[in-house]
Short mmCIF file of C-alpha atoms in Angstrom, two decimals:
data_model
loop_
_atom_site.label_atom_id
_atom_site.label_comp_id
_atom_site.label_asym_id
_atom_site.label_seq_id
_atom_site.Cartn_x
_atom_site.Cartn_y
_atom_site.Cartn_z
CA ASP A 1350 0.00 0.00 0.00
CA ALA A 1351 1.22 3.48 -0.81
CA GLY A 1352 0.94 4.70 2.81
CA ILE A 1353 3.22 2.07 4.34
CA THR A 1354 6.58 0.82 3.15
CA GLN A 1355 8.98 -1.73 4.54
CA SER A 1356 12.70 -1.92 3.97
CA PRO A 1357 14.61 -3.88 3.00
CA ARG A 1358 12.34 -6.18 1.01
CA HIS A 1359 14.82 -9.04 1.21
CA LYS A 1360 17.81 -9.64 3.43
CA VAL A 1361 20.23 -12.48 4.04
CA THR A 1362 22.32 -12.25 7.16
CA GLU A 1363 24.62 -14.43 9.21
CA THR A 1364 23.82 -15.92 12.59
CA GLY A 1365 24.87 -13.64 15.41
CA THR A 1366 24.73 -10.38 13.47
CA PRO A 1367 22.35 -7.54 14.38
CA VAL A 1368 19.60 -6.72 11.88
CA THR A 1369 17.18 -3.79 11.75
CA LEU A 1370 14.01 -3.75 9.70
CA ARG A 1371 12.21 -0.50 9.02
CA CYS A 1372 8.53 0.27 8.67
CA HIS A 1373 7.66 3.73 7.39
CA GLN A 1374 4.14 5.17 7.14
CA THR A 1375 2.79 8.40 5.73
CA GLU A 1376 -0.72 8.09 7.25
CA ASN A 1377 0.10 9.63 10.64
CA HIS A 1378 -1.44 6.57 12.33
CA ARG A 1379 -0.74 6.09 16.02
CA TYR A 1380 -0.72 2.31 16.10
CA MET A 1381 1.97 0.26 14.39
CA TYR A 1382 2.56 -3.49 14.60
CA TRP A 1383 5.24 -5.99 13.67
CA TYR A 1384 4.17 -9.54 12.76
CA ARG A 1385 6.10 -12.55 11.57
CA GLN A 1386 4.69 -15.15 9.25
CA ASP A 1387 5.84 -18.77 9.40
CA PRO A 1388 4.38 -21.91 7.83
CA GLY A 1389 1.98 -23.61 10.21
CA HIS A 1390 1.76 -20.58 12.48
CA GLY A 1391 0.08 -17.85 10.52
CA LEU A 1392 0.79 -14.27 11.54
CA ARG A 1393 2.10 -13.76 15.06
CA LEU A 1394 2.50 -10.42 16.81
CA ILE A 1395 6.06 -9.52 17.82
CA HIS A 1396 5.77 -5.97 19.17
CA TYR A 1397 3.45 -3.06 18.75
CA SER A 1398 3.45 0.68 19.35
CA TYR A 1399 0.65 3.00 20.42
CA GLY A 1400 2.60 6.22 20.01
CA VAL A 1401 6.06 7.76 19.92
CA LYS A 1402 8.24 5.99 22.47
CA ASP A 1403 5.27 3.83 23.57
CA THR A 1404 5.72 0.17 22.74
CA ASP A 1405 4.67 -3.17 24.14
CA LYS A 1406 5.43 -6.84 23.65
CA GLY A 1407 3.39 -9.25 21.60
CA GLU A 1408 3.15 -13.01 21.59
CA VAL A 1409 6.64 -13.76 20.23
CA SER A 1410 8.84 -10.88 21.41
CA ASP A 1411 11.87 -12.83 22.67
CA GLY A 1412 14.99 -11.92 20.67
CA TYR A 1413 13.45 -8.75 19.25
CA SER A 1414 13.44 -5.11 20.27
CA VAL A 1415 11.66 -2.13 18.74
CA SER A 1416 11.92 1.62 18.71
CA ARG A 1417 9.58 4.41 17.70
CA SER A 1418 11.24 7.82 17.85
CA LYS A 1419 8.94 9.36 15.21
CA THR A 1420 5.31 8.74 14.38
CA GLU A 1421 6.19 7.59 10.89
CA ASP A 1422 8.91 5.04 11.68
CA PHE A 1423 8.78 1.79 13.62
CA LEU A 1424 12.03 -0.17 13.73
CA LEU A 1425 12.37 -3.86 14.53
CA THR A 1426 15.83 -5.03 15.65
CA LEU A 1427 17.14 -8.53 15.98
CA GLU A 1428 20.02 -8.01 18.38
CA SER A 1429 21.77 -11.25 17.43
CA ALA A 1430 20.02 -13.05 14.60
CA THR A 1431 19.35 -16.77 14.86
CA SER A 1432 18.16 -19.25 12.25
CA SER A 1433 14.80 -19.48 14.04
CA GLN A 1434 14.23 -15.85 13.10
CA THR A 1435 14.24 -16.68 9.41
CA SER A 1436 10.76 -15.53 8.45
CA VAL A 1437 8.70 -13.01 6.55
CA TYR A 1438 8.07 -9.90 8.61
CA PHE A 1439 5.02 -7.71 8.10
CA CYS A 1440 4.34 -4.28 9.46
CA ALA A 1441 0.78 -3.01 9.89
CA ILE A 1442 -0.77 0.31 10.85
CA SER A 1443 -4.07 1.45 12.31
CA GLU A 1444 -5.72 4.47 13.91
CA VAL A 1445 -8.91 4.90 15.91
CA GLY A 1446 -11.70 6.08 13.68
CA SER A 1447 -9.70 5.63 10.50
CA THR A 1448 -10.39 3.41 7.53
CA SER A 1449 -7.89 0.91 8.89
CA TRP A 1450 -9.66 0.83 12.28
CA ASN A 1451 -13.11 0.34 10.81
CA TYR A 1452 -12.23 -1.68 7.74
CA GLY A 1453 -9.07 -3.54 8.71
CA TYR A 1454 -5.38 -2.94 9.21
CA THR A 1455 -3.16 -1.77 6.38
CA PHE A 1456 -0.18 -4.07 5.86
CA GLY A 1457 3.19 -3.41 4.30
CA SER A 1458 4.59 -5.62 1.56
CA GLY A 1459 6.75 -7.64 3.92
CA THR A 1460 10.46 -8.24 4.46
CA ARG A 1461 11.84 -11.69 3.76
CA LEU A 1462 14.70 -12.32 6.18
CA THR A 1463 16.99 -15.33 5.91
CA VAL A 1464 19.48 -16.06 8.68
CA VAL A 1465 22.23 -18.45 7.59
CA ILE B 380 -2.29 -16.14 24.55
CA LEU B 381 -5.64 -15.84 22.82
CA ASN B 382 -6.78 -18.85 20.82
CA VAL B 383 -8.22 -18.24 17.36
CA GLU B 384 -9.05 -21.39 15.40
CA GLN B 385 -9.97 -21.67 11.75
CA SER B 386 -11.37 -24.67 9.93
CA PRO B 387 -10.86 -26.30 7.63
CA GLN B 388 -7.13 -25.77 7.17
CA SER B 389 -7.48 -26.15 3.40
CA LEU B 390 -10.32 -26.56 0.99
CA HIS B 391 -10.65 -27.51 -2.68
CA VAL B 392 -13.82 -26.25 -4.34
CA GLN B 393 -15.07 -26.55 -7.90
CA GLU B 394 -15.54 -23.33 -9.81
CA GLY B 395 -19.12 -22.17 -9.49
CA ASP B 396 -19.75 -23.92 -6.18
CA SER B 397 -20.41 -22.03 -2.97
CA THR B 398 -18.38 -22.63 0.16
CA ASN B 399 -17.96 -21.49 3.72
CA PHE B 400 -15.46 -21.76 6.54
CA THR B 401 -15.32 -21.08 10.23
CA CYS B 402 -13.42 -18.97 12.71
CA SER B 403 -13.77 -19.52 16.45
CA PHE B 404 -12.46 -17.07 19.03
CA PRO B 405 -12.76 -16.27 22.75
CA SER B 406 -16.27 -15.12 23.62
CA SER B 407 -15.10 -12.90 26.49
CA ASN B 408 -13.61 -9.39 26.27
CA PHE B 409 -14.58 -9.12 22.60
CA TYR B 410 -13.76 -5.97 20.66
CA ALA B 411 -13.75 -6.89 16.97
CA LEU B 412 -13.29 -9.71 14.50
CA HIS B 413 -11.45 -9.11 11.24
CA TRP B 414 -11.38 -11.14 8.03
CA TYR B 415 -8.52 -10.84 5.55
CA ARG B 416 -7.81 -12.28 2.15
CA TRP B 417 -4.16 -13.17 1.51
CA GLU B 418 -2.81 -14.06 -1.88
CA THR B 419 0.60 -15.64 -2.27
CA ALA B 420 3.46 -13.11 -2.42
CA LYS B 421 1.14 -10.25 -1.44
CA SER B 422 0.07 -8.55 1.77
CA PRO B 423 -3.11 -9.45 3.65
CA GLU B 424 -6.03 -7.40 2.37
CA ALA B 425 -8.91 -6.54 4.68
CA LEU B 426 -12.34 -7.94 3.84
CA PHE B 427 -14.47 -7.17 6.89
CA VAL B 428 -14.30 -5.76 10.39
CA MET B 429 -17.17 -7.00 12.52
CA THR B 430 -17.99 -5.62 15.93
CA LEU B 431 -21.60 -6.38 16.85
CA ASN B 432 -23.19 -9.70 17.69
CA GLY B 433 -25.37 -10.72 14.79
CA ASP B 434 -23.41 -8.57 12.32
CA GLU B 435 -23.61 -9.62 8.71
CA LYS B 436 -21.32 -8.04 6.15
CA LYS B 437 -21.20 -8.49 2.40
CA LYS B 438 -18.78 -7.55 -0.36
CA GLY B 439 -19.78 -8.86 -3.76
CA ARG B 440 -19.98 -12.66 -3.57
CA ILE B 441 -18.32 -12.81 -0.14
CA SER B 442 -20.22 -12.41 3.10
CA ALA B 443 -19.57 -13.00 6.79
CA THR B 444 -21.59 -13.46 9.96
CA LEU B 445 -20.66 -12.99 13.59
CA ASN B 446 -21.80 -14.60 16.84
CA THR B 447 -19.92 -13.05 19.75
CA LYS B 448 -21.88 -14.90 22.46
CA GLU B 449 -20.69 -18.30 21.26
CA GLY B 450 -17.45 -17.07 19.72
CA TYR B 451 -17.65 -17.90 16.03
CA SER B 452 -17.79 -16.27 12.62
CA TYR B 453 -18.51 -17.76 9.20
CA LEU B 454 -17.18 -16.57 5.88
CA TYR B 455 -19.23 -17.49 2.80
CA ILE B 456 -18.23 -17.35 -0.84
CA LYS B 457 -21.00 -17.72 -3.37
CA GLY B 458 -20.30 -19.03 -6.87
CA SER B 459 -16.53 -19.49 -6.39
CA GLN B 460 -14.23 -18.18 -9.10
CA PRO B 461 -10.53 -19.01 -9.70
CA GLU B 462 -9.57 -15.53 -8.48
CA ASP B 463 -11.03 -16.43 -5.07
CA SER B 464 -8.11 -18.81 -4.53
CA ALA B 465 -6.24 -17.44 -1.52
CA THR B 466 -5.73 -17.92 2.19
CA TYR B 467 -8.50 -16.42 4.29
CA LEU B 468 -7.48 -15.22 7.72
CA CYS B 469 -9.62 -14.27 10.63
CA ALA B 470 -8.24 -12.22 13.50
CA PHE B 471 -9.61 -11.38 16.92
CA ILE B 472 -9.01 -8.26 18.91
CA ALA B 473 -9.84 -7.92 22.59
CA GLY B 474 -10.12 -5.15 25.13
CA GLY B 475 -9.97 -1.60 23.86
CA GLY B 476 -8.90 -2.58 20.39
CA ALA B 477 -5.33 -1.30 20.36
CA ASP B 478 -3.35 -4.33 21.49
CA GLY B 479 -3.02 -5.91 18.07
CA LEU B 480 -4.84 -8.63 16.22
CA THR B 481 -4.46 -12.31 17.10
CA PHE B 482 -4.70 -14.27 13.89
CA GLY B 483 -5.90 -17.76 13.15
CA LYS B 484 -3.74 -19.93 10.91
CA GLY B 485 -6.02 -19.41 7.95
CA THR B 486 -8.08 -21.47 5.53
CA HIS B 487 -6.27 -22.09 2.26
CA LEU B 488 -8.88 -22.10 -0.51
CA ILE B 489 -8.18 -23.52 -3.95
CA ILE B 490 -10.79 -23.11 -6.68
CA GLN B 491 -10.55 -25.78 -9.34
CA PRO B 492 -11.71 -24.84 -12.86
#
């Protein structure tokens, strides 16, 4: 979707290296979410943010940290990547009263991360 | 951890037939139930957000119903077409609505010509 972009789209990294994924939105939405998608598990929530500097853990937060220093950017960091973190990562945005609140979240195009 | 179950896991349907599948979710602390359509190599695309018990929503040949008291929702597709082939996800949100969606694992629908 035009209002939300993820970068990079693809990344291969080595075990033990730090990795940061970026989610950028131009909708001025307060709520931003990071999900991972794995076969047999569907989409699982990693972390979410409800405003600048306000974040909370989701279902599968171990090994991940996030930061939100600006409304438009939500960063997901793997401090020391492991092979179990090989996945497709999706960012989503929402805002109370917005189209995404009433009609469903808006998702980014995803980042495919491979840890070797 | 909230439990959202979808069935069946996968489904093969002949073109032109109608079909339906189920999402079950916790019946307490309900805020909303979302349905998404997810095509391979794309992002999930919202179909419906349902908030009231007894809600029925429709978009073209696709419709959904909601029962919050017993914790289930049905998605119906009438007259299936090949372009309906996708994974259909339901997702539950509790509390005040800001804590993020909990997704089911999806129903993978394949329409056979």
